[in-house]
mmCIF file of C-alpha atoms in Angstrom:
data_model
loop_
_atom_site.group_PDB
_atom_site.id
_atom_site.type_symbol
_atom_site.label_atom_id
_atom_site.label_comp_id
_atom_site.label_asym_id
_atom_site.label_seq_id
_atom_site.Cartn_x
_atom_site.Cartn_y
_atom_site.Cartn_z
ATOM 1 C CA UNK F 1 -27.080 -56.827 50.036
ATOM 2 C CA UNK F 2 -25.625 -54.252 47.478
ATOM 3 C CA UNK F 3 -25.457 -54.901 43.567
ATOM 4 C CA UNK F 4 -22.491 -52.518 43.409
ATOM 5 C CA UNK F 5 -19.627 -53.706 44.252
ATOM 6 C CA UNK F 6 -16.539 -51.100 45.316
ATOM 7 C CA UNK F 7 -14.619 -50.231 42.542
ATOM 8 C CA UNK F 8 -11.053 -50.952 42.483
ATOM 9 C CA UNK F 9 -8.731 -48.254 42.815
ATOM 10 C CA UNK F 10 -7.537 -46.729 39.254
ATOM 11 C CA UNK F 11 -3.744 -48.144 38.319
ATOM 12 C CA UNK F 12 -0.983 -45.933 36.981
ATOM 13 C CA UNK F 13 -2.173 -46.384 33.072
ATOM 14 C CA UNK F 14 -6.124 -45.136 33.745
ATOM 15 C CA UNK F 15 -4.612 -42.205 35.613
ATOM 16 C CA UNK F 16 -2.371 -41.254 32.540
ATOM 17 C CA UNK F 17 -5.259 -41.524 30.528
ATOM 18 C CA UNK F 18 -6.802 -39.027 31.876
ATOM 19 C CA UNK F 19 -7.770 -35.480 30.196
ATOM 20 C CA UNK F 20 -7.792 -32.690 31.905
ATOM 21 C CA UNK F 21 -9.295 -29.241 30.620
ATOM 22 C CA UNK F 22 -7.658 -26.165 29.905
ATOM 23 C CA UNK F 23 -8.804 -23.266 30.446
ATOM 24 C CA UNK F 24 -8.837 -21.021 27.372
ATOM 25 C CA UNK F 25 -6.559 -17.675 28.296
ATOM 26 C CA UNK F 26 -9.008 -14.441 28.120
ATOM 27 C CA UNK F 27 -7.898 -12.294 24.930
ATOM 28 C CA UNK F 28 -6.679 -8.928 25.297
ATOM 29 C CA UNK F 29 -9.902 -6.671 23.659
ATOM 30 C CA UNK F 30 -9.295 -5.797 20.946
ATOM 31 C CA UNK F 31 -9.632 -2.270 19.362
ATOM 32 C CA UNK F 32 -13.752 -1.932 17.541
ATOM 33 C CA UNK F 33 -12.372 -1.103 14.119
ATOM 34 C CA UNK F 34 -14.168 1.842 12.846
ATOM 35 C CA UNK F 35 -16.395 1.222 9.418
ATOM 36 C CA UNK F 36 -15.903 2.734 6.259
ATOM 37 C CA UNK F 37 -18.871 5.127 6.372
ATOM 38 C CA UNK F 38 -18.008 6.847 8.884
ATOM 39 C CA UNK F 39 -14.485 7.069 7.779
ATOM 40 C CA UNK F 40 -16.064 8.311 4.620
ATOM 41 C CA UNK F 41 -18.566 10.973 6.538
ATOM 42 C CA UNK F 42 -15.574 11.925 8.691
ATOM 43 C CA UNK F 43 -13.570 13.001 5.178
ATOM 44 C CA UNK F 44 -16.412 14.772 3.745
ATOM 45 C CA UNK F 45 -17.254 16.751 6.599
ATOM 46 C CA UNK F 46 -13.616 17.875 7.053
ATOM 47 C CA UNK F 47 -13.442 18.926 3.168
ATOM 48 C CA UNK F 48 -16.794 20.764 3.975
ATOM 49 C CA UNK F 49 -15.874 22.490 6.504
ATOM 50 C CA UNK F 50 -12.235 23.367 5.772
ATOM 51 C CA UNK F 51 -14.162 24.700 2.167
ATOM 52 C CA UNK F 52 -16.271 27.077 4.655
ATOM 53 C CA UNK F 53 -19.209 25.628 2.779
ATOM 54 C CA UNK F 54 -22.712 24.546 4.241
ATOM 55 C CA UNK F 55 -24.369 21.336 3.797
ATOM 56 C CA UNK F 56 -26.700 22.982 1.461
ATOM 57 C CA UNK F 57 -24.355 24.144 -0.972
ATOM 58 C CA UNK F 58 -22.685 20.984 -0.791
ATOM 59 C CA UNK F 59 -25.948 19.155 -1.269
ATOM 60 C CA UNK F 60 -27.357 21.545 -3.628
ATOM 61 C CA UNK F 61 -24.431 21.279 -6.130
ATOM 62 C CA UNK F 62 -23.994 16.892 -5.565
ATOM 63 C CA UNK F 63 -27.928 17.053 -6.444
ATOM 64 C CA UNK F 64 -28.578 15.372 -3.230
ATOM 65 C CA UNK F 65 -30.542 16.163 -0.268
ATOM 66 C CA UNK F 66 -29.704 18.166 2.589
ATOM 67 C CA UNK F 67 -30.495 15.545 5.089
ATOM 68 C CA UNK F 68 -28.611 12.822 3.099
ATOM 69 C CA UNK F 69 -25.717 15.373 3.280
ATOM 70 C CA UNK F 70 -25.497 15.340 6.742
ATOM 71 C CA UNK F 71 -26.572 11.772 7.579
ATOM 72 C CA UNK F 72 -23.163 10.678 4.932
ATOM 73 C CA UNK F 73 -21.217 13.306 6.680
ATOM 74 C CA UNK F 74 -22.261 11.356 9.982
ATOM 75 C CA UNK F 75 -21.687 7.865 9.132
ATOM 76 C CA UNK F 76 -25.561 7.190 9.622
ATOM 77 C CA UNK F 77 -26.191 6.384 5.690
ATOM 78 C CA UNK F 78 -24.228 3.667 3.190
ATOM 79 C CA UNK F 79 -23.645 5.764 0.028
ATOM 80 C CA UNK F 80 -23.438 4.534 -3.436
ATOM 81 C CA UNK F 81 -20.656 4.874 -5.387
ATOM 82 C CA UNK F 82 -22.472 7.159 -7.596
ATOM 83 C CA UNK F 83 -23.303 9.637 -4.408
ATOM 84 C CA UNK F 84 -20.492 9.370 -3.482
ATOM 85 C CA UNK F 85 -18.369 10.772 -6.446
ATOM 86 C CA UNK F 86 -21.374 13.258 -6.581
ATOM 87 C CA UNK F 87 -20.259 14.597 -3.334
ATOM 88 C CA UNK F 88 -16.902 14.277 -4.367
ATOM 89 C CA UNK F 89 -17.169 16.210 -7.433
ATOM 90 C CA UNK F 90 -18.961 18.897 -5.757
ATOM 91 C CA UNK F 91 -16.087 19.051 -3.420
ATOM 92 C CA UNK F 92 -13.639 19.683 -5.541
ATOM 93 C CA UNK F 93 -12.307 15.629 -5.706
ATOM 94 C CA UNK F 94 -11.837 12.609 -7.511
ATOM 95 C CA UNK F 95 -13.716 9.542 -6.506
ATOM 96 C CA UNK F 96 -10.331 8.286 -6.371
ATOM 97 C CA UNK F 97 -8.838 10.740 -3.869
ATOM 98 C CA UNK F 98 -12.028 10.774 -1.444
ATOM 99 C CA UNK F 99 -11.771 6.733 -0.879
ATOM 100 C CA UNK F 100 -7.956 7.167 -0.491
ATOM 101 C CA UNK F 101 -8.433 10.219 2.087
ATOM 102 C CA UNK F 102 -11.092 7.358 4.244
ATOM 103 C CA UNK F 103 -8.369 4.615 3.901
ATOM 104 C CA UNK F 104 -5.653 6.787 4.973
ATOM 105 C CA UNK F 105 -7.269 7.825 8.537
ATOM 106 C CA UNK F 106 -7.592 3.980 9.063
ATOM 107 C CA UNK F 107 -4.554 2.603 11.743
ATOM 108 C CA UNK F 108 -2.964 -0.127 11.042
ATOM 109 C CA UNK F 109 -3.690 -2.870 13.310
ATOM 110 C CA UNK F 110 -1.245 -6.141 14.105
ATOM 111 C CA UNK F 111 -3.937 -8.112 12.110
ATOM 112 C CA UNK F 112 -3.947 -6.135 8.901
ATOM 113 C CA UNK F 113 0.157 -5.683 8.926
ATOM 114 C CA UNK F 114 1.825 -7.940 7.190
ATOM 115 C CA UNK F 115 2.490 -12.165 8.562
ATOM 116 C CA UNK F 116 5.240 -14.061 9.285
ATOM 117 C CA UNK F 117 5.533 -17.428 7.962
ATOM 118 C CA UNK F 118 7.521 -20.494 9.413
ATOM 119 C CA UNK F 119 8.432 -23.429 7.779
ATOM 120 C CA UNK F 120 8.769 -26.368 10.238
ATOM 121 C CA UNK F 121 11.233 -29.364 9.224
ATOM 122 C CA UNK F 122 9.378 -32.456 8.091
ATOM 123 C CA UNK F 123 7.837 -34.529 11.267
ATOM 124 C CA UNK F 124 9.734 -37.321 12.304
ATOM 125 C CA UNK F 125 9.376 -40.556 10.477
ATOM 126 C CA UNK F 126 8.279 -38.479 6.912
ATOM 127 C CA UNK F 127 10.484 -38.454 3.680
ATOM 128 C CA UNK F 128 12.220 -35.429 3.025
ATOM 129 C CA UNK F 129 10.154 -33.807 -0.281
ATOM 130 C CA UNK F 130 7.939 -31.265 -2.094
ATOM 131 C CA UNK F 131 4.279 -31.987 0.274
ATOM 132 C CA UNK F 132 6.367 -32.574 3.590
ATOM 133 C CA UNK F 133 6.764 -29.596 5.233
ATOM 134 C CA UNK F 134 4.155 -27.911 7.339
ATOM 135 C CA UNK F 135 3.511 -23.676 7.113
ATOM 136 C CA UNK F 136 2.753 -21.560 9.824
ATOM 137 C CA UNK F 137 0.915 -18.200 9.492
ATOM 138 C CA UNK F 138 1.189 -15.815 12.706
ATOM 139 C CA UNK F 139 -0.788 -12.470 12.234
#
């Protein structure tokens, strides 16, 4: 004879109880944000070039080397901020005015504009006051 028994069939309540997965909804990809030293390189190469001067000038005058010139210019090497207003200087610009150049070629993305808050009323069964509203941030 069997030890197990057939079990009963579920009623209404055990059905109700019962969770059922979601499945999480694939996000869109997002754009690969570009980083800052090759926003950076990008600038100084462009004042470079539109200068008609060569990396060794360039280099020469910052007190840097060539290579290091041309590895900044292509995003391959994290600067200092000391290199970096060396190069800047020898270009002609501020410290100031080269960072501003590299933040202006950045896009704006949904994520870095600015967020919309919502205040919800006060869940049911709470007293109306200062700590019982909720706040939602959407990016």
């Amino acid at each position: 004879m069997s030890d197990h028994a057939p079990k009963p069939a579920p009623d209404e309540a055990e059905r109700a109880a019962r969770v059922v997965p979601l499945t999480p909804r694939p996000e869109a990809p997002r754009a690969k944000e570009p980083l800052w030293r090759h926003l950076v390189g990008d600038v100084l190469r462009h004042e470079r070039r539109t200068q008609e001067r060569t990396l060794k000038d360039v280099a020469d005058e910052a007190r840097i080397s060539m290579p290091y010139l041309s590895e900044l210019e292509r995003g391959r090497k994290e600067a200092s901020s000391e290199v970096l207003a060396a190069v800047a200087r020898a270009l002609g610009l501020s410290l100031a005015e080269l960072l501003a150049r590299a933040h202006g070629r950045l896009a704006p993305t949904p994520r870095t504009t600015t967020s919309s808050v919502t205040r919800l009323a006060p869940r049911h069964g709470r007293t109306p006051g200062r700590h019982s509203s909720e706040l939602r941030l959407a990016a």
